């Protein structure tokens, strides 16, 4: 009788367990994960392990980009890591009393997700599909190699080995065109599916190659047609160098900076702090000490190194004596080399006076402030945001309202006279900065160079070279947008100043370190006496 009762209890318990599991599987997991969702089994599996907590009243956010903290939470649960209330780990952007500190500490101490060079975890920052592969391989100690890598995962890319491991284990199968898109930020959906495949081999997708028939008569194999890479950015074979700070000043010689210049030579820089900290005498001192500036994302060429300084040439700034571009010395930490190829990406040109790049689209953490005319490759447009590629730190977010997007620089429509004048007018009352080419301070030729570059026209950087190009215009035929020049010796000597003609005998210009960007007559005093001619760059 006791044995029968015990057997009956076991049957009832087993039945209840079966019904419970069946109901969980059949019930909606999230609002956007219905029974017809192709990977519902994978997400149900993660929920059964407590890695995901389902809520039929809410969306999972399948296409949303996963944040580093969210990945850490999933991995800690999947790996069963011990989460300690106390840890000696120091994380610069997550205090020890933060609710998520124990989870972050657990994942960092295992070396699965690492802190950045500033000791920060960046919990609310998205990460790429390639980095997702790194986290999974590190976390689960996966191994393996493949002989048929994805076409956009080249050997020199730092995450390629990790992606190959996922591919070898049939965890990552890529896209139909045999790409993996390693630089695109990973979504919640993709990471969850990969994690489920890691934990449960039954979910892995084994792709069997289609056998190629043997031809009856030996013939040379046909040349395969290259498979196009779907993502605009891809690993390249050529190293290029880019400015990796907000603005870098090019110095005439290395190591001649003063204590007051610290904010302009550190990494990151703070150009606003620098310009506001200098008194008038200190601003005048910069004459012939700094030569020009380059903006975040500008391509440069390395010419020479000396200690912690590098002599570079800014490619988009013409001078006749240096074929690579405008030369000068910058702190070596202000530039970075990369092999990422973004030549097929559209570009965003910042047309706001200044704006911010964000770590996420919640506007809660600024990655870096950037200036007017900063140009960055666009990986994706989404709602009010542009996903732009930075030189060294992956994808960041730029408000679409603050930039113009074009297929490439050659596709920028040529401006009207009004476009040029109105763009320059937004900088009225901006304090002058010797050698300045950014919205944090311009010199006389820098503002005109920047405005024209913003509208798709590259003109020489300095006034005396600007005066050698373009089309000569007589004073009586001046039109708004023309460049007017001034030289010593009654206009017959070397050009020392340039202004932007705005009509009615007036010019917009940045006169000198004691002044600001202003509009005034070009037909009075020294300007009338030293007028040296005009050039037109608008067709």
PDB file of N, CA and C in Angstrom, residues 417-418 420-422 424-425 448 452 473-486 498-509 519-523 531 533-536 538:
ATOM      1  N   UNK A 417      26.271  81.370 -52.252  1.00  0.00           N
ATOM      2  CA  UNK A 417      26.904  82.456 -51.503  1.00  0.00           C
ATOM      3  C   UNK A 417      26.265  82.584 -50.121  1.00  0.00           C
ATOM      4  N   UNK A 418      24.940  82.463 -50.076  1.00  0.00           N
ATOM      5  CA  UNK A 418      24.208  82.600 -48.818  1.00  0.00           C
ATOM      6  C   UNK A 418      24.602  81.504 -47.835  1.00  0.00           C
ATOM      7  N   UNK A 420      27.480  79.965 -47.525  1.00  0.00           N
ATOM      8  CA  UNK A 420      28.800  80.251 -46.964  1.00  0.00           C
ATOM      9  C   UNK A 420      28.714  81.369 -45.931  1.00  0.00           C
ATOM     10  N   UNK A 421      28.054  82.458 -46.292  1.00  0.00           N
ATOM     11  CA  UNK A 421      27.979  83.613 -45.390  1.00  0.00           C
ATOM     12  C   UNK A 421      27.223  83.267 -44.114  1.00  0.00           C
ATOM     13  N   UNK A 422      26.084  82.583 -44.246  1.00  0.00           N
ATOM     14  CA  UNK A 422      25.287  82.251 -43.058  1.00  0.00           C
ATOM     15  C   UNK A 422      26.022  81.288 -42.126  1.00  0.00           C
ATOM     16  N   UNK A 424      29.247  81.123 -41.729  1.00  0.00           N
ATOM     17  CA  UNK A 424      30.284  81.883 -41.029  1.00  0.00           C
ATOM     18  C   UNK A 424      29.684  82.780 -39.949  1.00  0.00           C
ATOM     19  N   UNK A 425      28.505  83.310 -40.183  1.00  0.00           N
ATOM     20  CA  UNK A 425      27.889  84.243 -39.237  1.00  0.00           C
ATOM     21  C   UNK A 425      27.569  83.593 -37.888  1.00  0.00           C
ATOM     22  N   UNK A 448      37.525  80.547 -42.418  1.00  0.00           N
ATOM     23  CA  UNK A 448      37.113  80.445 -43.824  1.00  0.00           C
ATOM     24  C   UNK A 448      37.416  79.045 -44.357  1.00  0.00           C
ATOM     25  N   UNK A 452      34.296  76.543 -45.669  1.00  0.00           N
ATOM     26  CA  UNK A 452      34.313  75.981 -47.021  1.00  0.00           C
ATOM     27  C   UNK A 452      34.411  74.454 -46.989  1.00  0.00           C
ATOM     28  N   UNK A 473      39.302  88.139 -58.563  1.00  0.00           N
ATOM     29  CA  UNK A 473      38.097  88.963 -58.720  1.00  0.00           C
ATOM     30  C   UNK A 473      38.476  90.412 -58.444  1.00  0.00           C
ATOM     31  N   UNK A 474      38.026  91.326 -59.288  1.00  0.00           N
ATOM     32  CA  UNK A 474      38.285  92.745 -59.044  1.00  0.00           C
ATOM     33  C   UNK A 474      37.419  93.237 -57.903  1.00  0.00           C
ATOM     34  N   UNK A 475      37.846  94.309 -57.295  1.00  0.00           N
ATOM     35  CA  UNK A 475      37.135  94.814 -56.116  1.00  0.00           C
ATOM     36  C   UNK A 475      35.718  95.236 -56.463  1.00  0.00           C
ATOM     37  N   UNK A 476      35.522  95.765 -57.654  1.00  0.00           N
ATOM     38  CA  UNK A 476      34.182  96.236 -58.039  1.00  0.00           C
ATOM     39  C   UNK A 476      33.227  95.084 -58.343  1.00  0.00           C
ATOM     40  N   UNK A 477      33.774  93.883 -58.572  1.00  0.00           N
ATOM     41  CA  UNK A 477      32.928  92.724 -58.898  1.00  0.00           C
ATOM     42  C   UNK A 477      32.798  91.735 -57.749  1.00  0.00           C
ATOM     43  N   UNK A 478      33.153  92.154 -56.542  1.00  0.00           N
ATOM     44  CA  UNK A 478      33.066  91.253 -55.395  1.00  0.00           C
ATOM     45  C   UNK A 478      31.640  90.770 -55.160  1.00  0.00           C
ATOM     46  N   UNK A 479      31.535  89.493 -54.769  1.00  0.00           N
ATOM     47  CA  UNK A 479      30.256  88.885 -54.426  1.00  0.00           C
ATOM     48  C   UNK A 479      30.376  88.259 -53.031  1.00  0.00           C
ATOM     49  N   UNK A 480      29.263  88.166 -52.283  1.00  0.00           N
ATOM     50  CA  UNK A 480      29.319  87.497 -50.977  1.00  0.00           C
ATOM     51  C   UNK A 480      29.917  86.098 -51.101  1.00  0.00           C
ATOM     52  N   UNK A 481      30.793  85.762 -50.173  1.00  0.00           N
ATOM     53  CA  UNK A 481      31.478  84.474 -50.209  1.00  0.00           C
ATOM     54  C   UNK A 481      32.870  84.553 -50.783  1.00  0.00           C
ATOM     55  N   UNK A 482      33.213  85.675 -51.436  1.00  0.00           N
ATOM     56  CA  UNK A 482      34.575  85.845 -51.942  1.00  0.00           C
ATOM     57  C   UNK A 482      35.539  86.104 -50.785  1.00  0.00           C
ATOM     58  N   UNK A 483      36.806  85.767 -51.009  1.00  0.00           N
ATOM     59  CA  UNK A 483      37.840  85.992 -50.005  1.00  0.00           C
ATOM     60  C   UNK A 483      38.589  87.274 -50.341  1.00  0.00           C
ATOM     61  N   UNK A 484      38.730  88.156 -49.363  1.00  0.00           N
ATOM     62  CA  UNK A 484      39.445  89.422 -49.578  1.00  0.00           C
ATOM     63  C   UNK A 484      40.724  89.399 -48.730  1.00  0.00           C
ATOM     64  N   UNK A 485      41.835  89.867 -49.342  1.00  0.00           N
ATOM     65  CA  UNK A 485      43.149  89.713 -48.717  1.00  0.00           C
ATOM     66  C   UNK A 485      43.796  91.071 -48.442  1.00  0.00           C
ATOM     67  N   UNK A 486      44.682  91.051 -47.450  1.00  0.00           N
ATOM     68  CA  UNK A 486      45.375  92.269 -47.036  1.00  0.00           C
ATOM     69  C   UNK A 486      46.847  91.944 -46.841  1.00  0.00           C
ATOM     70  N   UNK A 498      43.015  87.668 -44.069  1.00  0.00           N
ATOM     71  CA  UNK A 498      41.945  87.363 -45.012  1.00  0.00           C
ATOM     72  C   UNK A 498      40.603  87.574 -44.325  1.00  0.00           C
ATOM     73  N   UNK A 499      39.640  88.017 -45.086  1.00  0.00           N
ATOM     74  CA  UNK A 499      38.274  88.154 -44.597  1.00  0.00           C
ATOM     75  C   UNK A 499      37.302  87.560 -45.602  1.00  0.00           C
ATOM     76  N   UNK A 500      36.068  87.359 -45.180  1.00  0.00           N
ATOM     77  CA  UNK A 500      35.021  86.815 -46.048  1.00  0.00           C
ATOM     78  C   UNK A 500      34.085  87.956 -46.420  1.00  0.00           C
ATOM     79  N   UNK A 501      34.043  88.297 -47.697  1.00  0.00           N
ATOM     80  CA  UNK A 501      33.187  89.394 -48.138  1.00  0.00           C
ATOM     81  C   UNK A 501      31.714  89.012 -47.953  1.00  0.00           C
ATOM     82  N   UNK A 502      30.939  89.890 -47.301  1.00  0.00           N
ATOM     83  CA  UNK A 502      29.529  89.607 -47.042  1.00  0.00           C
ATOM     84  C   UNK A 502      28.609  90.589 -47.746  1.00  0.00           C
ATOM     85  N   UNK A 503      29.176  91.533 -48.532  1.00  0.00           N
ATOM     86  CA  UNK A 503      28.367  92.513 -49.249  1.00  0.00           C
ATOM     87  C   UNK A 503      28.419  93.875 -48.587  1.00  0.00           C
ATOM     88  N   UNK A 504      28.033  94.897 -49.345  1.00  0.00           N
ATOM     89  CA  UNK A 504      27.933  96.267 -48.845  1.00  0.00           C
ATOM     90  C   UNK A 504      29.265  96.767 -48.297  1.00  0.00           C
ATOM     91  N   UNK A 505      30.369  96.344 -48.934  1.00  0.00           N
ATOM     92  CA  UNK A 505      31.684  96.823 -48.532  1.00  0.00           C
ATOM     93  C   UNK A 505      32.164  96.278 -47.205  1.00  0.00           C
ATOM     94  N   UNK A 506      31.555  95.215 -46.717  1.00  0.00           N
ATOM     95  CA  UNK A 506      31.915  94.671 -45.404  1.00  0.00           C
ATOM     96  C   UNK A 506      32.447  93.249 -45.513  1.00  0.00           C
ATOM     97  N   UNK A 507      33.195  92.864 -44.486  1.00  0.00           N
ATOM     98  CA  UNK A 507      33.739  91.511 -44.438  1.00  0.00           C
ATOM     99  C   UNK A 507      33.535  90.926 -43.044  1.00  0.00           C
ATOM    100  N   UNK A 508      33.386  89.611 -43.000  1.00  0.00           N
ATOM    101  CA  UNK A 508      33.384  88.871 -41.744  1.00  0.00           C
ATOM    102  C   UNK A 508      34.794  88.337 -41.564  1.00  0.00           C
ATOM    103  N   UNK A 509      35.388  88.578 -40.387  1.00  0.00           N
ATOM    104  CA  UNK A 509      36.775  88.132 -40.190  1.00  0.00           C
ATOM    105  C   UNK A 509      37.080  87.969 -38.712  1.00  0.00           C
ATOM    106  N   UNK A 519      31.970  91.494 -38.052  1.00  0.00           N
ATOM    107  CA  UNK A 519      31.739  92.053 -39.388  1.00  0.00           C
ATOM    108  C   UNK A 519      32.057  93.534 -39.316  1.00  0.00           C
ATOM    109  N   UNK A 520      32.929  94.012 -40.220  1.00  0.00           N
ATOM    110  CA  UNK A 520      33.233  95.443 -40.261  1.00  0.00           C
ATOM    111  C   UNK A 520      33.647  95.840 -41.673  1.00  0.00           C
ATOM    112  N   UNK A 521      33.758  97.129 -41.879  1.00  0.00           N
ATOM    113  CA  UNK A 521      34.085  97.651 -43.198  1.00  0.00           C
ATOM    114  C   UNK A 521      35.495  97.259 -43.600  1.00  0.00           C
ATOM    115  N   UNK A 522      35.650  96.931 -44.871  1.00  0.00           N
ATOM    116  CA  UNK A 522      36.983  96.641 -45.405  1.00  0.00           C
ATOM    117  C   UNK A 522      37.528  97.864 -46.144  1.00  0.00           C
ATOM    118  N   UNK A 523      36.802  98.972 -46.056  1.00  0.00           N
ATOM    119  CA  UNK A 523      37.176 100.175 -46.805  1.00  0.00           C
ATOM    120  C   UNK A 523      37.530 101.336 -45.882  1.00  0.00           C
ATOM    121  N   UNK A 531      44.623  96.694 -48.786  1.00  0.00           N
ATOM    122  CA  UNK A 531      43.849  95.747 -49.595  1.00  0.00           C
ATOM    123  C   UNK A 531      44.742  95.181 -50.705  1.00  0.00           C
ATOM    124  N   UNK A 533      43.652  92.363 -52.894  1.00  0.00           N
ATOM    125  CA  UNK A 533      42.957  91.608 -53.929  1.00  0.00           C
ATOM    126  C   UNK A 533      41.958  90.618 -53.360  1.00  0.00           C
ATOM    127  N   UNK A 534      41.324  89.852 -54.247  1.00  0.00           N
ATOM    128  CA  UNK A 534      40.280  88.914 -53.823  1.00  0.00           C
ATOM    129  C   UNK A 534      40.322  87.670 -54.689  1.00  0.00           C
ATOM    130  N   UNK A 535      39.839  86.567 -54.120  1.00  0.00           N
ATOM    131  CA  UNK A 535      39.729  85.306 -54.854  1.00  0.00           C
ATOM    132  C   UNK A 535      38.345  84.706 -54.637  1.00  0.00           C
ATOM    133  N   UNK A 536      37.864  84.022 -55.661  1.00  0.00           N
ATOM    134  CA  UNK A 536      36.540  83.374 -55.606  1.00  0.00           C
ATOM    135  C   UNK A 536      36.732  81.862 -55.712  1.00  0.00           C
ATOM    136  N   UNK A 538      33.805  79.882 -55.211  1.00  0.00           N
ATOM    137  CA  UNK A 538      32.476  79.396 -55.594  1.00  0.00           C
ATOM    138  C   UNK A 538      32.329  79.499 -57.100  1.00  0.00           C
TER     139      UNK A 538
END
